[in-house]
PDB file of N, CA and C in Angstrom:
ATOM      1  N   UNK A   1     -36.013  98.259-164.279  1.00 58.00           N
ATOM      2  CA  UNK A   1     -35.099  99.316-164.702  1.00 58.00           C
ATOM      3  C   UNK A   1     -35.809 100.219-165.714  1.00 58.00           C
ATOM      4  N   UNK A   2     -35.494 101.541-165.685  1.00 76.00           N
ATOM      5  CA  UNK A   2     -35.962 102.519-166.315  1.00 76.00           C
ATOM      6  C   UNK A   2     -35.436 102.371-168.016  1.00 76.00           C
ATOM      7  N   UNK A   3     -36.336 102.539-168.764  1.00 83.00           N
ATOM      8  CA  UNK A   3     -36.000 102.472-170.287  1.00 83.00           C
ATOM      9  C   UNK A   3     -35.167 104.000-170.438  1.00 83.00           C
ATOM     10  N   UNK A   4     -34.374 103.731-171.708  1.00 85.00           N
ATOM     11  CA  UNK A   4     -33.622 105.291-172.158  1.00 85.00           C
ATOM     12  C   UNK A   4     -34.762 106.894-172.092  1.00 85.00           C
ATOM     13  N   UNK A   5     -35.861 105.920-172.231  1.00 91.00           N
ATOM     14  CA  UNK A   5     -36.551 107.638-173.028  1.00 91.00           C
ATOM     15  C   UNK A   5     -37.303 108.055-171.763  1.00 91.00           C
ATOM     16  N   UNK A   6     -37.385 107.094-170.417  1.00 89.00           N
ATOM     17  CA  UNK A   6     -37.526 107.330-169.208  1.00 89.00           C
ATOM     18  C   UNK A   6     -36.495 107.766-168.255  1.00 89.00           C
ATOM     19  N   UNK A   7     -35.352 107.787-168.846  1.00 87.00           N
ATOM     20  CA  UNK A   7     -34.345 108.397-168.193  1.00 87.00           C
ATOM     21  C   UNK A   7     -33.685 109.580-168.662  1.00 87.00           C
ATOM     22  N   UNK A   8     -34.234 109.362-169.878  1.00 92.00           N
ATOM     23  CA  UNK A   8     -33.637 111.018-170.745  1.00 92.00           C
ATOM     24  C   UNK A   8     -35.427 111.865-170.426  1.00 92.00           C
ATOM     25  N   UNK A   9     -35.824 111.628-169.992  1.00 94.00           N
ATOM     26  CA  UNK A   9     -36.958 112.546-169.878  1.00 94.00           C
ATOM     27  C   UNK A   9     -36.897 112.899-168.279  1.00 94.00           C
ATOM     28  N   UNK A  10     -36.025 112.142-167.354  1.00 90.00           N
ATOM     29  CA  UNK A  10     -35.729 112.117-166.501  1.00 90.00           C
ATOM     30  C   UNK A  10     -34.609 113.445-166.228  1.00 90.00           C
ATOM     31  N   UNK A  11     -33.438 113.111-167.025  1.00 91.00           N
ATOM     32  CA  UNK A  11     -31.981 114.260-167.092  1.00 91.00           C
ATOM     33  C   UNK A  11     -33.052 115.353-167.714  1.00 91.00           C
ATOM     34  N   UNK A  12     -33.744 115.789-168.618  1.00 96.00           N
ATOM     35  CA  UNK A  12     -34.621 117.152-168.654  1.00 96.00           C
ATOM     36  C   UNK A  12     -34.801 117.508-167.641  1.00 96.00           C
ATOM     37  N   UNK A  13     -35.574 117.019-167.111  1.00 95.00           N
ATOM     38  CA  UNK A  13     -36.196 117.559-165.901  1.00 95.00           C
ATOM     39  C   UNK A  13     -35.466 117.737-164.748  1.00 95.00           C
ATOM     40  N   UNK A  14     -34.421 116.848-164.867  1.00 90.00           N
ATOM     41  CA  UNK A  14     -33.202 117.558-163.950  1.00 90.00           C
ATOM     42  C   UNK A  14     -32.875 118.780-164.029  1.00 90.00           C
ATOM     43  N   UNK A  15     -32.318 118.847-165.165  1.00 92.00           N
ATOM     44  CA  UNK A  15     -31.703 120.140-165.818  1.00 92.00           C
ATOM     45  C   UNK A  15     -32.747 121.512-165.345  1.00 92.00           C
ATOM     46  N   UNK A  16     -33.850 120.898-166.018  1.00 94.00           N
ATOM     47  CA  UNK A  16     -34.836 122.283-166.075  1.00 94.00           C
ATOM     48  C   UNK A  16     -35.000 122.693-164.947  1.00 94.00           C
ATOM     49  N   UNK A  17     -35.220 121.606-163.724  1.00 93.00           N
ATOM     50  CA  UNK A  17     -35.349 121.910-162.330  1.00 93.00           C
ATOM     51  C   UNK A  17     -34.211 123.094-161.143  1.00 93.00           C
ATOM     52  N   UNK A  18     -32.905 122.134-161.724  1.00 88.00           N
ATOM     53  CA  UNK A  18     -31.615 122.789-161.590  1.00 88.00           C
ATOM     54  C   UNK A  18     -31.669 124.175-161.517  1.00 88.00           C
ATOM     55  N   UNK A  19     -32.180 124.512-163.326  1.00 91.00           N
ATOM     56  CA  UNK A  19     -32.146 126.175-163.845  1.00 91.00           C
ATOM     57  C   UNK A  19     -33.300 126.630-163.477  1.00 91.00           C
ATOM     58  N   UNK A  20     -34.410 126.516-162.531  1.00 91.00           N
ATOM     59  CA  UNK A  20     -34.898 126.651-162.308  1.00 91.00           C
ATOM     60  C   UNK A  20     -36.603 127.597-163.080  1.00 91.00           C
ATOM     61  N   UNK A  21     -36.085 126.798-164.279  1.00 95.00           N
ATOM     62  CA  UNK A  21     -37.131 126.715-165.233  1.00 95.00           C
ATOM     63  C   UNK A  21     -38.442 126.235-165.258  1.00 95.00           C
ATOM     64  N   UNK A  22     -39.714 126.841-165.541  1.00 97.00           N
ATOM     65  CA  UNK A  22     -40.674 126.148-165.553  1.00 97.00           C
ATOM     66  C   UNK A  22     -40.889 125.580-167.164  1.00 97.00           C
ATOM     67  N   UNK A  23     -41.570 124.217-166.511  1.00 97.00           N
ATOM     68  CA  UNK A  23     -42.116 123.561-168.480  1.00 97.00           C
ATOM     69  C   UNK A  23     -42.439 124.843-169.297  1.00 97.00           C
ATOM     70  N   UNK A  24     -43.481 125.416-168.989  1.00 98.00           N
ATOM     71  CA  UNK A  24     -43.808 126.628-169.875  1.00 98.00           C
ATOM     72  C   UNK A  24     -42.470 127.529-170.721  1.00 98.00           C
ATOM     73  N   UNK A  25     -41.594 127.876-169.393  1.00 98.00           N
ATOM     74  CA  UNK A  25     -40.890 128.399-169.926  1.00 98.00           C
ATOM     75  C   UNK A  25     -39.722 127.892-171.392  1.00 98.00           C
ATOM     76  N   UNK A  26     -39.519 126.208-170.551  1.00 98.00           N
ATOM     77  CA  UNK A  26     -38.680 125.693-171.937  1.00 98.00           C
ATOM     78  C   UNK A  26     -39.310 125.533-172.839  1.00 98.00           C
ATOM     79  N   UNK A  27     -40.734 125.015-172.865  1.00 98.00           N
ATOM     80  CA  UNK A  27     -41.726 125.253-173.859  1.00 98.00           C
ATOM     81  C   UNK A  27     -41.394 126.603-174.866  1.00 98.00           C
ATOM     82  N   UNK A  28     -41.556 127.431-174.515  1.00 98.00           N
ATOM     83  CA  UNK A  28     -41.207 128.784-175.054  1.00 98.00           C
ATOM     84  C   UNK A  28     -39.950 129.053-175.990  1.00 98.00           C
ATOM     85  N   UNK A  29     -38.441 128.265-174.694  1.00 97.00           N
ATOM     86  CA  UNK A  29     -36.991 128.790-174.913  1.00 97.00           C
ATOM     87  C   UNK A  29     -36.995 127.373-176.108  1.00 97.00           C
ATOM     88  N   UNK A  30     -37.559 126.430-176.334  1.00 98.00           N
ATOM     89  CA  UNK A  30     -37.141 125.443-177.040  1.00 98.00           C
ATOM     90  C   UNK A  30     -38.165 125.644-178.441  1.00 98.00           C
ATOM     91  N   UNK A  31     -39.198 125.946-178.051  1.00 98.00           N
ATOM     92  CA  UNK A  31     -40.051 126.386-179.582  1.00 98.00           C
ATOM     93  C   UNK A  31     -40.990 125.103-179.318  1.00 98.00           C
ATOM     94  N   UNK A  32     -41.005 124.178-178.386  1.00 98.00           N
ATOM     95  CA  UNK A  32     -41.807 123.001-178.609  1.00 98.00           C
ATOM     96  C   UNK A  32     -42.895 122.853-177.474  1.00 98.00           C
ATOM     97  N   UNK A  33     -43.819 122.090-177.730  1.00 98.00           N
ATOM     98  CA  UNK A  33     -45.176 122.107-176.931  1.00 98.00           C
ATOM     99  C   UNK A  33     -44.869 121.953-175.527  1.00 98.00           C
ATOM    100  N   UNK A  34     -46.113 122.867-174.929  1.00 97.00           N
ATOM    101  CA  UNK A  34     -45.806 122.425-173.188  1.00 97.00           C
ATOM    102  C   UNK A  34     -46.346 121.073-173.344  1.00 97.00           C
ATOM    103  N   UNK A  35     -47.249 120.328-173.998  1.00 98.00           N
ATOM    104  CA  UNK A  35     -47.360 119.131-173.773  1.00 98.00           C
ATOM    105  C   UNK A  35     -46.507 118.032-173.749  1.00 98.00           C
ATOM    106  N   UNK A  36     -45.773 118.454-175.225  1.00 98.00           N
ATOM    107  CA  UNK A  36     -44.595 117.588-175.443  1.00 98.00           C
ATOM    108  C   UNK A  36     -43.751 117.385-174.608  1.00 98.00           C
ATOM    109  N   UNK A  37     -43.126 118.769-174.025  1.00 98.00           N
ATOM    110  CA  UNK A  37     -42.412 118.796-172.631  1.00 98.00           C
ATOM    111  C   UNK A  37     -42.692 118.036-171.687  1.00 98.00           C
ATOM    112  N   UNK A  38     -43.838 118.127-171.565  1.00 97.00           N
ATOM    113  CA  UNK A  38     -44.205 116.888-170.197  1.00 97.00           C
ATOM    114  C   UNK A  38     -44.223 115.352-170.842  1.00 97.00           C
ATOM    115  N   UNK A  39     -44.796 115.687-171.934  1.00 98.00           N
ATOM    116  CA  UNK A  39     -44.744 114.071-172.289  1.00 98.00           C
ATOM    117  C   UNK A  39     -43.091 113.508-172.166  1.00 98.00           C
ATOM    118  N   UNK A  40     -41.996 114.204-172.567  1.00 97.00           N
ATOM    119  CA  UNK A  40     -41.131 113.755-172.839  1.00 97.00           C
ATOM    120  C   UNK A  40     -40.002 113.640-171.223  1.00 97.00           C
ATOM    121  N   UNK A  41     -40.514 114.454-170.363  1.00 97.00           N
ATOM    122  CA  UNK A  41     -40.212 114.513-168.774  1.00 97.00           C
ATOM    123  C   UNK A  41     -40.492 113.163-168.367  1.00 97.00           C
ATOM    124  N   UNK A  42     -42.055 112.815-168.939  1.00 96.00           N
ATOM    125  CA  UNK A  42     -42.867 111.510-168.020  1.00 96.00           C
ATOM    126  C   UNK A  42     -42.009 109.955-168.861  1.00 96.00           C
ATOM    127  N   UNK A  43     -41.095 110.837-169.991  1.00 94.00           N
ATOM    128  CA  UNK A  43     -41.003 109.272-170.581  1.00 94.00           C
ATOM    129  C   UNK A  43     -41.932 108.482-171.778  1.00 94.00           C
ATOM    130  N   UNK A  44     -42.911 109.334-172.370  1.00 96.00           N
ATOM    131  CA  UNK A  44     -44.142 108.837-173.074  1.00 96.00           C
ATOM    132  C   UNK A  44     -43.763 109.015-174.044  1.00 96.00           C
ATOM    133  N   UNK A  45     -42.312 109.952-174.423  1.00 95.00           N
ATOM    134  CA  UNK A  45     -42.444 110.545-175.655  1.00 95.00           C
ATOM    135  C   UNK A  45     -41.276 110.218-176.129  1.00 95.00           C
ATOM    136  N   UNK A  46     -40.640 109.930-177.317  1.00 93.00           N
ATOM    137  CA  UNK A  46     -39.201 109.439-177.832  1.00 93.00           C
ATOM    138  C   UNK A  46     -38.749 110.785-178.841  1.00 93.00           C
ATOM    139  N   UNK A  47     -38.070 111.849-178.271  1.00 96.00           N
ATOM    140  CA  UNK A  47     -38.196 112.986-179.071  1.00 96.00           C
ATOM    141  C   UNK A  47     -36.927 112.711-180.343  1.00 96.00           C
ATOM    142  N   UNK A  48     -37.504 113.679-181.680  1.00 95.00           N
ATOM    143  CA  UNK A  48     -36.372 113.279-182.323  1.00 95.00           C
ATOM    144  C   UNK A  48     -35.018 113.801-182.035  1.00 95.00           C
ATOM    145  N   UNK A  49     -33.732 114.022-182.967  1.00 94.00           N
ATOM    146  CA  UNK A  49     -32.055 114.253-182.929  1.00 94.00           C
ATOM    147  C   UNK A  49     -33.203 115.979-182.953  1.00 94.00           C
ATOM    148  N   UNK A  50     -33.695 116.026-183.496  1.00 96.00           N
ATOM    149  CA  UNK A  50     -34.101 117.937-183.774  1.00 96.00           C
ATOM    150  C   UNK A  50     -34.571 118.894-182.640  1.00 96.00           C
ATOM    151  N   UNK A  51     -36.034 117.889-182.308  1.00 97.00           N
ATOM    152  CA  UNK A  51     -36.344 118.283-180.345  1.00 97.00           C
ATOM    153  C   UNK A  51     -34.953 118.224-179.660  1.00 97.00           C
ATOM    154  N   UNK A  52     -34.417 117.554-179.650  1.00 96.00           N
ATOM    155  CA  UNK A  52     -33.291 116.877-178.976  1.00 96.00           C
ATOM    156  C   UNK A  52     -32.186 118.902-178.957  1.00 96.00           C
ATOM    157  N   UNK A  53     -31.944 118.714-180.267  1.00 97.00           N
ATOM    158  CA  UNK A  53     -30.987 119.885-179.906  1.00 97.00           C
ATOM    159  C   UNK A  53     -31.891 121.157-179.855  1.00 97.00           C
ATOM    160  N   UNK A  54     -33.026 121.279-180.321  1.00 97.00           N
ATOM    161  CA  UNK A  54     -33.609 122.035-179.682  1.00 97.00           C
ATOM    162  C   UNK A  54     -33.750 122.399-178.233  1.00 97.00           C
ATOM    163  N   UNK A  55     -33.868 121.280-177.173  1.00 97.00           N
ATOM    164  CA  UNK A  55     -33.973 121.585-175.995  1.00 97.00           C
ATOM    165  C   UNK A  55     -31.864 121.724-175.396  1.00 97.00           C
ATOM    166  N   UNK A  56     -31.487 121.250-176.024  1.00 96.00           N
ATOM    167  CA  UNK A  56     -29.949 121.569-175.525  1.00 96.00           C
ATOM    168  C   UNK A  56     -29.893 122.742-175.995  1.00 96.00           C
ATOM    169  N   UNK A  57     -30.383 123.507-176.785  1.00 97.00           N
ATOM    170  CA  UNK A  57     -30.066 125.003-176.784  1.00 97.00           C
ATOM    171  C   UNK A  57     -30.948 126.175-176.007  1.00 97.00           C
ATOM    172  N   UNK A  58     -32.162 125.570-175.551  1.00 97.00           N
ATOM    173  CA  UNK A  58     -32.858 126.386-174.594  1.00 97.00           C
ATOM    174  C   UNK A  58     -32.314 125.680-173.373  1.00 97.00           C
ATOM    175  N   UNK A  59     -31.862 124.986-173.091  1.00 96.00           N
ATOM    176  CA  UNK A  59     -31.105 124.846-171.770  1.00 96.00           C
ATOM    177  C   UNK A  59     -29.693 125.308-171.578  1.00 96.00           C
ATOM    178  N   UNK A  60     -28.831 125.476-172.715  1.00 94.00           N
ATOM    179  CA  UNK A  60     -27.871 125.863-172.948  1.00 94.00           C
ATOM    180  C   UNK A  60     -26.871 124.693-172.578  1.00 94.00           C
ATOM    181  N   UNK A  61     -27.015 123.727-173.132  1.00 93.00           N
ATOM    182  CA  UNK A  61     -26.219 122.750-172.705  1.00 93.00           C
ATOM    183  C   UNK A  61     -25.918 121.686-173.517  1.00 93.00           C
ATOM    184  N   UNK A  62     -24.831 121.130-174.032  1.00 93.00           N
ATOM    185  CA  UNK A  62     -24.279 120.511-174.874  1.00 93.00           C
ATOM    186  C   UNK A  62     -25.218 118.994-174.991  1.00 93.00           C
ATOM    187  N   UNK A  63     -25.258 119.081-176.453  1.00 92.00           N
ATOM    188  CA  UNK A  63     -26.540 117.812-176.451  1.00 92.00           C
ATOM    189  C   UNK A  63     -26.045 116.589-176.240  1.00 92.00           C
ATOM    190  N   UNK A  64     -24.344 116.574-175.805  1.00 88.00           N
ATOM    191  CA  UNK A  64     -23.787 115.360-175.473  1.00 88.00           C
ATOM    192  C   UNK A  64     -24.493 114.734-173.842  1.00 88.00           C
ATOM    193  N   UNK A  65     -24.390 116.283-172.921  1.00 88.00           N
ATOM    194  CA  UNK A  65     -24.447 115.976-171.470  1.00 88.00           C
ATOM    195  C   UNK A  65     -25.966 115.319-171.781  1.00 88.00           C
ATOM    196  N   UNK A  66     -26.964 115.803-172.367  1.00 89.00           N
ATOM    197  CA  UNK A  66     -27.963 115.408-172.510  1.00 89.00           C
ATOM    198  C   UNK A  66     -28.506 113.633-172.144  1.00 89.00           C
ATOM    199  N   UNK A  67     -27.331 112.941-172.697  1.00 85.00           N
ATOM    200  CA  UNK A  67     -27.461 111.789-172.713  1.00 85.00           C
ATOM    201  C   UNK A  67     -26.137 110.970-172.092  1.00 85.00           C
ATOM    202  N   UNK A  68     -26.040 111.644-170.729  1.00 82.00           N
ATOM    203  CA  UNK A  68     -25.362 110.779-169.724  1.00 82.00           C
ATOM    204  C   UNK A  68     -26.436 110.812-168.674  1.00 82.00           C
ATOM    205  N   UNK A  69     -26.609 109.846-168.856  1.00 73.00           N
ATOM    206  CA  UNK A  69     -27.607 108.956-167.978  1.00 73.00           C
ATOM    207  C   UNK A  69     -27.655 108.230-166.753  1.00 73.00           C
ATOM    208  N   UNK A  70     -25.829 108.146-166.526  1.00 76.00           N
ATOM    209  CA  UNK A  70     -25.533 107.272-165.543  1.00 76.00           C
ATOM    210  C   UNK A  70     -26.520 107.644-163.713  1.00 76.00           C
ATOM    211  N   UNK A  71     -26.244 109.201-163.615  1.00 72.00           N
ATOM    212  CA  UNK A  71     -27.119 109.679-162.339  1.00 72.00           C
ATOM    213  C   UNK A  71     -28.348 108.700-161.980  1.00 72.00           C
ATOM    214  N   UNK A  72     -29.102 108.304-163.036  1.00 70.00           N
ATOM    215  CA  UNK A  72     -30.189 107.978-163.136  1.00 70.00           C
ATOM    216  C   UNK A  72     -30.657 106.394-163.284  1.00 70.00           C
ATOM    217  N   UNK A  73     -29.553 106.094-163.353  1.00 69.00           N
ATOM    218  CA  UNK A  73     -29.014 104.225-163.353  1.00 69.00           C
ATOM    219  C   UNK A  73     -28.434 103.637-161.815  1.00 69.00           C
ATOM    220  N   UNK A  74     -28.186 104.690-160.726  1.00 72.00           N
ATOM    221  CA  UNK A  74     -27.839 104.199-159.658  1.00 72.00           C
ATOM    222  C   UNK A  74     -28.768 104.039-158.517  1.00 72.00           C
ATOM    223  N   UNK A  75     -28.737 103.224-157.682  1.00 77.00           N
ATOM    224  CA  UNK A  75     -29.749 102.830-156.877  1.00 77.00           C
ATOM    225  C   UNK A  75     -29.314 104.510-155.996  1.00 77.00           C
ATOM    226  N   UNK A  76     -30.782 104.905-154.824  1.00 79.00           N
ATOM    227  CA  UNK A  76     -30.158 105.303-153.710  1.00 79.00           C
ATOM    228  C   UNK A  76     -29.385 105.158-152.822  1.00 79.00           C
ATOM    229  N   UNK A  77     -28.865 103.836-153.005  1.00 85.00           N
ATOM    230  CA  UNK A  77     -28.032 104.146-151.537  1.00 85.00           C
ATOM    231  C   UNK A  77     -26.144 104.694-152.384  1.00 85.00           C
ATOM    232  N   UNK A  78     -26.058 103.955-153.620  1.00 81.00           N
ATOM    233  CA  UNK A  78     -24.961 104.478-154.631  1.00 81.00           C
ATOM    234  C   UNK A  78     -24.770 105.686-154.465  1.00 81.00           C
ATOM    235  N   UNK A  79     -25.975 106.197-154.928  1.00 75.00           N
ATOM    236  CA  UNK A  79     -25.737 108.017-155.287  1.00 75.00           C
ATOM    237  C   UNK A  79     -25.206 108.457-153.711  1.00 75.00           C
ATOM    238  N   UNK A  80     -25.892 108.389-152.621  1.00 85.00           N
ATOM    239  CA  UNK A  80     -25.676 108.379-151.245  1.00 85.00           C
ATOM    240  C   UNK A  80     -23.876 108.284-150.981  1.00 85.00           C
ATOM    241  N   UNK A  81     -23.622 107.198-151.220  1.00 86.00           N
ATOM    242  CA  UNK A  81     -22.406 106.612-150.820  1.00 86.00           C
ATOM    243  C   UNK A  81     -20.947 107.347-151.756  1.00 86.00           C
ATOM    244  N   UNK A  82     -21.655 108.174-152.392  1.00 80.00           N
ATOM    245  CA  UNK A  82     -20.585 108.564-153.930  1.00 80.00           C
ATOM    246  C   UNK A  82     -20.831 110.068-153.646  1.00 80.00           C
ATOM    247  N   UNK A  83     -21.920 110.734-153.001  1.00 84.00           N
ATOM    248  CA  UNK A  83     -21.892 112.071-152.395  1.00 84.00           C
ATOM    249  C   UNK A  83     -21.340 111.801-151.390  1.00 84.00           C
ATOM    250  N   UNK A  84     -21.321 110.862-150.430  1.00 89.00           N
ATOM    251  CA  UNK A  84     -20.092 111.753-149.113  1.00 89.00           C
ATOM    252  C   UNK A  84     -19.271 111.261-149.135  1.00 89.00           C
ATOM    253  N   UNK A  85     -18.700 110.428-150.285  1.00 88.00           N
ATOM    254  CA  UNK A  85     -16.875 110.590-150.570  1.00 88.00           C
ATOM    255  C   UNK A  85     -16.571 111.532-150.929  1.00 88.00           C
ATOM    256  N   UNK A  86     -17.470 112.540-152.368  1.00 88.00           N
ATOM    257  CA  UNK A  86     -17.005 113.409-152.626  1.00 88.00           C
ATOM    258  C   UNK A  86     -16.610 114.663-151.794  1.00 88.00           C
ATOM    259  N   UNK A  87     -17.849 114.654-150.850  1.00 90.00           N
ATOM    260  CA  UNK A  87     -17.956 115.855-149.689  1.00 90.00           C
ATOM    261  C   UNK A  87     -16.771 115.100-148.900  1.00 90.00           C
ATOM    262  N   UNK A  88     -16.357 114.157-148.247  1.00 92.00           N
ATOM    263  CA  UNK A  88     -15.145 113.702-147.455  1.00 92.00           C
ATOM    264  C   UNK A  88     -14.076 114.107-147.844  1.00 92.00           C
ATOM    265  N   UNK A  89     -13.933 113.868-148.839  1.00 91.00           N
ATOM    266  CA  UNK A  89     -12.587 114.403-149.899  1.00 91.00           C
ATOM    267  C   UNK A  89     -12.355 115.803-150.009  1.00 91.00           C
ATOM    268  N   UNK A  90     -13.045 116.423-150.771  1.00 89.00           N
ATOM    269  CA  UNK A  90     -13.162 117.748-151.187  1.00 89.00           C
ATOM    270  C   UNK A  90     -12.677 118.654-150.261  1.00 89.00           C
ATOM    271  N   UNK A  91     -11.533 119.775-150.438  1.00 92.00           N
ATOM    272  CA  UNK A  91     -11.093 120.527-150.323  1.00 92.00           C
ATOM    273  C   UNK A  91     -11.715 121.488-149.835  1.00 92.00           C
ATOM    274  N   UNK A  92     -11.290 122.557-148.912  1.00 92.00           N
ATOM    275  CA  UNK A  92     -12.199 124.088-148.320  1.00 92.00           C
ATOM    276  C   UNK A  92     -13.007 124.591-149.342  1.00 92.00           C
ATOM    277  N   UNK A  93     -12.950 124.998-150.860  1.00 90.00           N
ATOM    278  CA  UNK A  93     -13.808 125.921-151.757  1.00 90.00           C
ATOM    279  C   UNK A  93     -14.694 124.705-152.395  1.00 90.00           C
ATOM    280  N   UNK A  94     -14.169 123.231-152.320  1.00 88.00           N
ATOM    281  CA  UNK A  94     -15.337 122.971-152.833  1.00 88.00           C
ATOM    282  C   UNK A  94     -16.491 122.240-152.103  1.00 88.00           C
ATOM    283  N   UNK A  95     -15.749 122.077-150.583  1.00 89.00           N
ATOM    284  CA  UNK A  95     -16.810 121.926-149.595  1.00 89.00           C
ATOM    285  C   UNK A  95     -18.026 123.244-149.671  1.00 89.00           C
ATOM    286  N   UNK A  96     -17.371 124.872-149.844  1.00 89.00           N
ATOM    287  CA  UNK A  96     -18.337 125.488-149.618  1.00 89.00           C
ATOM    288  C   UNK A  96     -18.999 125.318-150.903  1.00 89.00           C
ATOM    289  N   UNK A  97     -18.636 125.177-151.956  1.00 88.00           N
ATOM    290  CA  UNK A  97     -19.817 125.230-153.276  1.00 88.00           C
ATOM    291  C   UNK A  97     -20.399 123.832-152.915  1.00 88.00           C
ATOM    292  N   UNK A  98     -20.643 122.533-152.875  1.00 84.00           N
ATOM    293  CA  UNK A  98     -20.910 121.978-152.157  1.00 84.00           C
ATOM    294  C   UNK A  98     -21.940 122.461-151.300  1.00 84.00           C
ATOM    295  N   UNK A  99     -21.676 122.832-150.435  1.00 87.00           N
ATOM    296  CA  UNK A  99     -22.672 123.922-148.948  1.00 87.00           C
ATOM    297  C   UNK A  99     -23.736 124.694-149.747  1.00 87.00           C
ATOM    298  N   UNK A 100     -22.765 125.635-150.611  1.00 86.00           N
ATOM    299  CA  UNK A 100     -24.064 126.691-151.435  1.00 86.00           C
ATOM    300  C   UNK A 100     -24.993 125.982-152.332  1.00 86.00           C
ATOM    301  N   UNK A 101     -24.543 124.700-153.181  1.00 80.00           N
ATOM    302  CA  UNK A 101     -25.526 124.407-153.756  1.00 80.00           C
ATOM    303  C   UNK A 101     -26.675 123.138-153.008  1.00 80.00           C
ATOM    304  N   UNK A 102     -26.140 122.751-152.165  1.00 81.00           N
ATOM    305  CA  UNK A 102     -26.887 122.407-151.257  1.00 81.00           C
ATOM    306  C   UNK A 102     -28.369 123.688-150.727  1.00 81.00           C
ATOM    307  N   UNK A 103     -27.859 124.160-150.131  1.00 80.00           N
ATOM    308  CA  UNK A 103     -29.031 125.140-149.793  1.00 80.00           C
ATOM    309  C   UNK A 103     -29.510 125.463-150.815  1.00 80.00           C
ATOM    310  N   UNK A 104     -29.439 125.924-151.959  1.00 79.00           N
ATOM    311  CA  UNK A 104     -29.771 126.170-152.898  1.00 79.00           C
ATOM    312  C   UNK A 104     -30.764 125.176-153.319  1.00 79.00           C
ATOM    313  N   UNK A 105     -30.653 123.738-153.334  1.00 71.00           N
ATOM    314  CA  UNK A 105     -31.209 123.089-153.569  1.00 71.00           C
ATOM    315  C   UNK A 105     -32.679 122.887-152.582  1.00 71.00           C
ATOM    316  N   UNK A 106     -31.685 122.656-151.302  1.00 75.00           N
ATOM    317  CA  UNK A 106     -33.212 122.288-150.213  1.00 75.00           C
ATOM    318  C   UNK A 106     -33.989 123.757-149.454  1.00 75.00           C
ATOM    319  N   UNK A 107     -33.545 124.796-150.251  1.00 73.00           N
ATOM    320  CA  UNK A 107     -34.282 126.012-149.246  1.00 73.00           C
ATOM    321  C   UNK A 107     -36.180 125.856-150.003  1.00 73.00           C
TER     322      UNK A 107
END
């Protein structure tokens, strides 16, 4: 199992990926090293409460979400099995957001 600072370096790189940010760039939007950035993506690095809200404000995102971790605690076939209930379930508008961020994701 993945340690915390391997899974919070993990949700970064979610995020950044998401917004379609490069390291450099949060490097920049956060004030902190492109190295650090990667170090702290790969897990090598235990950033402090300060990095910490530093990068929740160049991502723009509450330094709580920062550290829900659960995404990153479930096996594949979980995450699998918990996306197409949601898509089963889900209603006409949020099947299509659903749809859009799908492509969005795999184009």
């Amino acid at each position: 199992m993945d340690s915390v600072q391997d899974l919070f370096g993990k949700k970064i790189k979610s995020i950044r990926r998401a917004r379609d940010i490069t390291q450099e760039k949060l490097a920049d939007l956060s004030g902190l090293s492109l190295q650090y950035i990667g170090e702290i993506e790969r897990g090598r690095r235990n950033p402090s409460l300060t990095s910490i809200e530093q990068l929740s404000k160049a991502l723009d995102i509450p330094m709580a979400e920062l550290f829900s971790l659960e995404e990153f605690r479930l096996a594949p076939e979980e995450l699998r099995a918990i996306l197409i209930r949601q898509i089963e379930t889900a209603d006409e508008d949020r099947l299509r957001t659903f749809f859009s961020m799908a492509q969005t994701l795999f184009r």
